[in-house]
Amino acid sequence: MSLRDVDEEVYDITIVGGGPVGLFATFYSGIRNMKTKLIEALPHLGGQLSTLYPDKYIRDVPGYTKILARDFVKKLEEQAMQFNPTIRLNEKVIALRRLDEKLIELETTRGLHYSKTVLLATGMGAISMKKLGIPSVDRFEGRGVFYAVTDKWAFKGKKVMIVGGGDSAVDWALNLKDVASEVMLVHRRAGFRAQEAKISELFHSNIRVFIPYVVKDAHGTERLEVVTLTNIETGEEITLEIDSLIPQIGYEMNNSFYKSWGLDVDERGIKVNEKMETSVPGIFAAGDVASPINSIKLNLITMGLAQAIIAVNCAKNYIEPSAPMFPGYTANLRL
Ligand code: NAP
């Protein structure tokens, strides 16, 4: 499809987002014999796993004690491609329009697509990393200050300081401890948001933990060389020489465009019912972007994968009401 092209072929399901949930949904819709298209805004698949932490181990997907995020993406891609779905990379969906009961038009940065159903698996969507907002730190962004780690080996032999007390910060501290010459973790309070097992590993490791400290200032000539920390209880200041500062203080999500597509949203994402249906018939959502009504929301890969299965089976039933909701067991499939 060239620029501003129209693909007039109508697909059974178009999955928006090529992260783990979108990839698994692509595989699963193949199982249900649905004509499937996957549209991803980035030039590669894998979502957050590929962009934010390809070199991190994931430990909470079934069957693997631990697996590198990049390797897990490879496995998901292999699984998704079995039924020859159409994959569109580098194409961002900018509008969704329901033309009639069984036809949705998707407008992208490159053209138009048509589908009977749509599954939004856009994860955290257009996320941006929260910044520390300290001018002396910001001026070293890319020169010692990094808000995302795409290659952990870039920190080999470096003195690294990580900021934050959530899963991202603790994960990176643990992941870099055997790569960097020294890892320090700075957190503003004694309580952590990260999973308990990781916190325990943190405190049993050689990582230097500074609590309750915040970054006050950064100094250097060409690159970051020194940071000053402040103890938020006593006001005491310490100055440390470091090579790299990696603030991991959360993400910000922009959900405003979903509303303009007519979808009901709340502060957790796009509202969905027990069938993973959004407020617009034929449009489903699963994974981090979905906000299940009256239900717990856990932004975990496995939760998103299960939601993808529900959404795909319900989408199948939506376009073909005689099709059973329960697809049968894959152990009986001949691939
Ligand atoms: P997060 O959970 O929001 O944690 C952000 C941390 O940064 C908090 O500890 C917060 O401190 C601290 N912080 C925020 N603003 C700060 C500031 N201006 N100065 C200093 N510290 C500041 O963010 P996240 O760790 O990126 O995780 C985001 C979501 O992704 C979470 O749901 C997380 O569980 C999930 N995630 C999961 C995994 C995994 O399962 N392997 C990996 C990564 C992320 P306070 O605690 O005091 O507010």
Coordinates of C-alpha atoms and ligand atoms in Angstrom, one line a residue:
M1 CA 0.0 0.0 0.0
S2 CA 1.5 3.3 -1.0
L3 CA 1.0 6.6 0.8
R4 CA -2.7 7.5 1.2
D5 CA -3.7 4.2 -0.4
V6 CA -7.0 2.5 0.2
D7 CA -7.0 -1.2 1.0
E8 CA -10.6 -2.1 0.1
E9 CA -10.4 -5.7 1.2
V10 CA -12.5 -6.1 4.3
Y11 CA -10.8 -8.1 7.1
D12 CA -12.7 -10.0 9.8
I13 CA -10.5 -8.4 12.5
T14 CA -7.9 -5.6 12.5
I15 CA -5.7 -5.6 15.5
V16 CA -4.2 -2.2 16.4
G17 CA -0.9 -2.6 18.2
G18 CA 1.9 -5.1 17.7
G19 CA 2.9 -5.7 21.4
P20 CA 2.5 -9.1 23.1
V21 CA -1.3 -8.8 23.3
G22 CA -1.7 -7.7 19.6
L23 CA 0.7 -10.5 18.5
F24 CA -1.1 -13.2 20.5
A25 CA -4.5 -11.9 19.3
T26 CA -3.1 -12.2 15.7
F27 CA -2.2 -15.8 16.3
Y28 CA -5.5 -16.5 18.0
S29 CA -7.7 -15.0 15.3
G30 CA -5.8 -17.3 12.9
I31 CA -7.0 -20.2 15.0
R32 CA -10.5 -18.9 14.6
N33 CA -10.0 -18.8 10.9
M34 CA -10.5 -15.0 10.8
K35 CA -8.9 -12.9 8.0
T36 CA -6.6 -10.8 10.1
K37 CA -4.6 -7.6 9.8
L38 CA -2.2 -6.2 12.4
I39 CA -1.3 -2.5 12.3
E40 CA 1.6 -1.2 14.3
A41 CA 2.8 2.4 14.4
L42 CA 6.4 1.6 15.0
P43 CA 8.8 0.0 12.5
H44 CA 9.0 -3.1 14.6
L45 CA 6.8 -5.5 16.6
G46 CA 7.0 -6.2 20.3
G47 CA 5.6 -3.0 21.8
Q48 CA 7.1 -2.0 25.2
L49 CA 9.1 -5.2 25.3
S50 CA 11.0 -4.1 22.2
T51 CA 11.2 -0.4 22.8
L52 CA 11.6 -0.1 26.6
Y53 CA 13.2 -3.2 27.9
P54 CA 14.4 -5.7 25.2
D55 CA 17.3 -6.8 27.4
K56 CA 15.3 -7.3 30.6
Y57 CA 14.2 -10.8 31.7
I58 CA 10.5 -11.4 32.1
R59 CA 9.8 -13.9 34.8
D60 CA 6.0 -14.1 34.8
V61 CA 5.0 -15.7 31.6
P62 CA 4.1 -19.3 31.7
G63 CA 6.6 -21.9 30.7
Y64 CA 9.7 -19.8 31.2
T65 CA 11.6 -19.4 34.5
K66 CA 12.9 -16.3 32.8
I67 CA 13.1 -15.1 29.2
L68 CA 14.6 -12.0 27.6
A69 CA 11.9 -9.6 26.4
R70 CA 13.4 -9.6 22.9
D71 CA 13.4 -13.5 22.8
F72 CA 9.8 -13.6 24.0
V73 CA 8.8 -11.2 21.2
K74 CA 10.5 -13.5 18.7
K75 CA 8.5 -16.4 20.0
L76 CA 5.2 -14.4 19.8
E77 CA 6.0 -13.3 16.3
E78 CA 6.7 -16.9 15.2
Q79 CA 3.4 -18.0 16.7
A80 CA 1.5 -15.0 15.2
M81 CA 2.8 -15.6 11.7
Q82 CA 1.5 -19.2 11.4
F83 CA -1.8 -18.2 9.7
N84 CA -0.2 -15.6 7.4
P85 CA -1.8 -12.4 8.8
T86 CA -1.3 -9.1 7.0
I87 CA 1.1 -7.0 8.9
R88 CA 1.4 -3.2 8.5
L89 CA 4.3 -1.6 10.2
N90 CA 5.1 2.1 10.4
E91 CA 1.5 3.0 10.2
K92 CA -0.3 4.8 13.0
V93 CA -4.1 4.6 13.3
I94 CA -5.4 8.2 13.6
A95 CA -9.2 7.6 13.3
L96 CA -11.8 4.9 13.6
R97 CA -15.2 5.3 12.0
R98 CA -18.1 2.8 12.2
L99 CA -19.6 2.9 8.8
D100 CA -22.4 0.4 9.4
E101 CA -23.2 -2.6 11.6
K102 CA -20.4 -4.8 10.2
L103 CA -17.9 -2.3 8.7
I104 CA -15.3 -0.1 10.4
E105 CA -13.0 2.2 8.6
L106 CA -9.6 2.7 10.0
E107 CA -7.7 5.8 8.9
T108 CA -4.0 5.6 9.3
T109 CA -1.0 7.9 8.5
R110 CA -0.7 6.0 5.2
G111 CA -4.3 5.3 4.1
L112 CA -7.6 3.6 4.8
H113 CA -8.4 0.0 5.9
Y114 CA -11.7 -1.8 6.4
S115 CA -12.6 -4.4 8.9
K116 CA -15.7 -6.0 10.4
T117 CA -14.2 -5.8 13.9
V118 CA -11.2 -4.0 15.5
L119 CA -9.2 -5.0 18.5
L120 CA -7.3 -2.2 20.2
A121 CA -4.2 -3.6 21.8
T122 CA -2.3 -0.4 21.9
G123 CA -0.8 -0.9 25.4
M124 CA 0.2 2.3 27.0
G125 CA -0.2 3.9 23.5
A126 CA 1.6 7.1 23.0
I127 CA 3.5 6.9 26.2
S128 CA 6.1 9.4 27.3
M129 CA 8.5 8.8 30.2
K130 CA 8.0 11.1 33.1
K131 CA 10.9 13.5 33.4
L132 CA 12.6 14.7 36.5
G133 CA 12.0 18.3 35.4
I134 CA 15.3 19.5 36.8
P135 CA 17.0 21.8 34.2
S136 CA 20.6 20.9 35.1
V137 CA 19.6 17.2 34.6
D138 CA 17.6 17.7 31.4
R139 CA 20.6 19.4 29.7
F140 CA 22.5 16.1 29.8
E141 CA 19.7 14.0 28.2
G142 CA 21.4 11.6 25.8
R143 CA 24.8 12.6 27.3
G144 CA 24.7 10.6 30.5
V145 CA 20.9 11.0 31.3
F146 CA 18.7 8.3 29.8
Y147 CA 15.0 7.8 30.3
A148 CA 15.0 4.5 28.4
V149 CA 17.5 1.7 28.1
T150 CA 17.5 0.1 24.7
D151 CA 20.9 -1.6 25.0
K152 CA 22.1 -2.5 28.5
W153 CA 25.6 -3.2 27.2
A154 CA 26.1 0.5 26.7
F155 CA 26.4 0.7 30.5
K156 CA 29.2 -1.9 30.7
G157 CA 31.8 -0.8 33.3
K158 CA 29.9 2.4 34.0
K159 CA 28.8 3.9 37.4
V160 CA 25.1 4.0 37.0
M161 CA 22.4 5.7 39.2
I162 CA 18.8 4.8 38.8
V163 CA 15.9 6.8 40.3
G164 CA 12.6 5.5 41.4
G165 CA 10.9 2.8 43.5
G166 CA 8.7 1.1 40.9
D167 CA 9.2 -2.1 38.9
S168 CA 11.0 -0.2 36.1
A169 CA 13.6 1.3 38.5
V170 CA 14.2 -1.9 40.5
D171 CA 14.2 -4.1 37.3
W172 CA 16.9 -1.9 35.8
A173 CA 19.0 -1.8 38.9
L174 CA 18.9 -5.6 39.1
N175 CA 19.5 -6.0 35.4
L176 CA 22.5 -3.7 35.3
K177 CA 24.2 -4.9 38.5
D178 CA 26.3 -7.4 36.7
V179 CA 27.0 -5.2 33.7
A180 CA 27.8 -1.8 35.3
S181 CA 30.8 -1.3 37.5
E182 CA 28.5 0.1 40.2
V183 CA 24.7 0.5 40.5
M184 CA 23.0 3.0 42.8
L185 CA 19.3 3.3 43.3
V186 CA 17.8 6.5 44.6
H187 CA 14.3 6.5 46.0
R188 CA 12.3 9.2 47.8
R189 CA 10.7 7.0 50.4
A190 CA 11.0 3.7 52.3
G191 CA 8.0 2.1 50.5
F192 CA 8.5 0.6 47.1
R193 CA 5.9 0.0 44.4
A194 CA 8.0 -2.8 42.8
Q195 CA 7.1 -6.4 43.3
E196 CA 8.1 -7.8 46.7
A197 CA 10.5 -10.5 45.3
K198 CA 12.5 -7.8 43.4
I199 CA 12.8 -5.6 46.5
S200 CA 14.1 -8.5 48.5
E201 CA 16.6 -9.2 45.7
L202 CA 17.6 -5.6 45.6
F203 CA 18.4 -5.4 49.3
H204 CA 20.4 -8.7 49.1
S205 CA 22.5 -7.4 46.2
N206 CA 25.5 -5.1 46.0
I207 CA 23.4 -2.2 44.8
R208 CA 23.8 0.9 46.9
V209 CA 20.3 2.1 47.9
F210 CA 19.8 5.8 48.8
I211 CA 16.5 6.4 50.8
P212 CA 14.9 8.9 51.2
Y213 CA 16.8 10.9 48.6
V214 CA 15.9 12.8 45.5
V215 CA 18.2 14.2 42.8
K216 CA 18.8 17.9 43.3
D217 CA 21.3 18.8 40.7
A218 CA 23.6 17.5 37.9
H219 CA 27.0 18.8 36.8
G220 CA 29.5 18.1 34.0
T221 CA 31.1 19.7 31.0
E222 CA 30.4 17.7 27.9
R223 CA 28.6 14.8 29.7
L224 CA 27.1 14.2 33.0
E225 CA 29.8 13.7 35.7
V226 CA 28.4 14.5 39.1
V227 CA 25.0 14.5 40.8
T228 CA 23.9 16.0 44.0
L229 CA 21.3 14.2 46.1
T230 CA 19.2 15.6 48.9
N231 CA 17.9 13.7 51.9
I232 CA 14.3 14.8 52.0
E233 CA 14.0 14.3 55.7
T234 CA 17.2 15.9 57.0
G235 CA 18.2 18.2 54.1
E236 CA 21.6 16.6 54.0
E237 CA 23.3 16.8 50.6
I238 CA 25.7 14.3 49.0
T239 CA 27.6 14.6 45.8
L240 CA 28.5 11.5 43.8
E241 CA 30.5 10.9 40.7
I242 CA 28.6 8.9 38.1
D243 CA 28.6 8.1 34.4
S244 CA 24.9 7.6 33.8
L245 CA 21.6 8.6 35.4
I246 CA 18.6 6.6 34.5
P247 CA 15.4 8.1 36.0
Q248 CA 12.6 5.5 35.9
I249 CA 9.8 7.5 37.6
G250 CA 6.8 6.3 35.6
Y251 CA 5.0 6.9 32.3
E252 CA 2.5 9.4 31.1
M253 CA -0.3 8.2 28.8
N254 CA -2.2 10.2 26.2
N255 CA -5.7 8.8 25.9
S256 CA -7.4 11.8 24.7
F257 CA -7.8 10.6 21.1
Y258 CA -9.7 7.5 22.1
K259 CA -12.5 9.8 23.2
S260 CA -12.6 11.5 19.8
W261 CA -13.2 8.0 18.3
G262 CA -16.4 7.8 20.4
L263 CA -15.0 5.4 22.9
D264 CA -15.8 5.7 26.6
V265 CA -12.6 6.0 28.7
D266 CA -11.8 6.4 32.3
E267 CA -8.6 7.2 34.1
R268 CA -7.4 3.6 33.6
G269 CA -8.0 3.4 29.8
I270 CA -10.7 2.4 27.4
K271 CA -13.8 1.0 29.2
V272 CA -14.6 -2.6 28.3
N273 CA -17.3 -5.1 29.4
E274 CA -16.8 -8.8 30.2
K275 CA -16.5 -9.5 26.5
M276 CA -13.8 -6.9 26.1
E277 CA -16.2 -4.8 24.0
T278 CA -15.8 -1.1 24.1
S279 CA -18.8 1.3 24.0
V280 CA -18.7 1.1 20.2
P281 CA -20.1 -2.1 18.8
G282 CA -17.5 -4.2 16.9
I283 CA -14.6 -2.4 18.6
F284 CA -12.8 -4.4 21.3
A285 CA -9.8 -3.6 23.6
A286 CA -7.4 -5.8 25.5
G287 CA -4.3 -5.4 27.6
D288 CA -2.9 -2.3 29.3
V289 CA -5.1 0.0 27.2
A290 CA -8.3 -1.7 28.4
S291 CA -10.2 -0.7 31.6
P292 CA -12.5 -3.6 32.5
I293 CA -15.7 -2.3 34.1
N294 CA -16.1 -3.5 37.7
S295 CA -13.0 -5.6 37.5
I296 CA -9.5 -5.5 38.8
K297 CA -6.9 -4.1 36.3
L298 CA -3.5 -5.7 36.3
N299 CA -1.1 -4.5 33.7
L300 CA 0.6 -7.8 33.2
I301 CA 1.3 -9.6 29.9
T302 CA -0.6 -12.7 31.0
M303 CA -3.7 -10.7 31.8
G304 CA -3.6 -9.1 28.4
L305 CA -3.1 -12.4 26.6
A306 CA -6.2 -13.9 28.3
Q307 CA -8.2 -10.7 27.4
A308 CA -7.0 -11.1 23.8
I309 CA -8.5 -14.6 23.7
I310 CA -11.8 -13.3 25.1
A311 CA -11.9 -10.4 22.6
V312 CA -11.1 -12.5 19.6
N313 CA -13.7 -15.2 20.4
C314 CA -16.3 -12.5 21.0
A315 CA -15.3 -10.7 17.8
K316 CA -15.7 -14.0 15.9
N317 CA -19.2 -14.5 17.5
Y318 CA -20.0 -10.9 16.7
I319 CA -19.4 -11.3 13.0
E320 CA -20.7 -14.8 12.8
P321 CA -23.4 -15.3 15.6
S322 CA -23.6 -19.0 14.8
A323 CA -19.9 -19.5 15.5
P324 CA -19.3 -20.9 19.0
M325 CA -17.8 -18.7 21.6
F326 CA -15.7 -21.6 22.8
P327 CA -13.2 -22.4 20.1
G328 CA -12.2 -25.9 21.3
Y329 CA -8.7 -27.0 22.4
T330 CA -5.6 -26.3 20.3
A331 CA -4.3 -29.8 21.2
N332 CA -6.9 -31.1 18.6
L333 CA -5.6 -28.7 15.9
R334 CA -3.5 -29.9 12.9
L335 CA -1.2 -27.1 11.9
Ligands
NAP1 P1 5.7 3.6 38.8 O1 5.2 2.3 39.3 O2 4.7 4.7 38.6 O3 6.8 4.0 39.8 C1 7.4 5.3 39.6 C2 8.4 5.5 40.8 O4 9.1 6.7 40.7 C3 7.7 5.5 42.2 O5 8.4 4.8 43.1 C4 7.6 7.0 42.5 O6 7.8 7.3 43.9 C5 8.9 7.5 41.8 N1 8.8 8.9 41.4 C6 7.7 9.4 40.7 N2 8.0 10.7 40.4 C7 9.2 11.0 41.0 C8 10.0 12.2 41.1 N3 9.6 13.3 40.5 N4 11.1 12.1 41.8 C9 11.5 10.9 42.4 N5 10.8 9.8 42.3 C10 9.7 9.8 41.6 O7 6.4 3.5 37.4 P2 7.2 2.2 36.7 O8 8.1 1.6 37.6 O9 7.7 2.8 35.4 O10 6.0 1.2 36.3 C11 4.8 1.6 35.6 C12 3.9 0.5 35.4 O11 4.5 -0.6 34.6 C13 3.6 -0.2 36.8 O12 2.2 -0.6 36.7 C14 4.5 -1.3 36.9 O13 4.1 -2.4 37.7 C15 4.6 -1.8 35.4 N6 5.9 -2.4 35.1 C16 5.9 -3.8 35.3 C17 7.1 -4.4 35.1 C18 7.2 -5.9 35.3 O14 6.2 -6.5 35.8 N7 8.3 -6.6 35.1 C19 8.2 -3.8 34.7 C20 8.1 -2.4 34.5 C21 6.9 -1.7 34.7 P3 6.5 7.0 44.9 O15 6.5 5.5 45.0 O16 7.0 7.7 46.1 O17 5.4 7.6 44.2

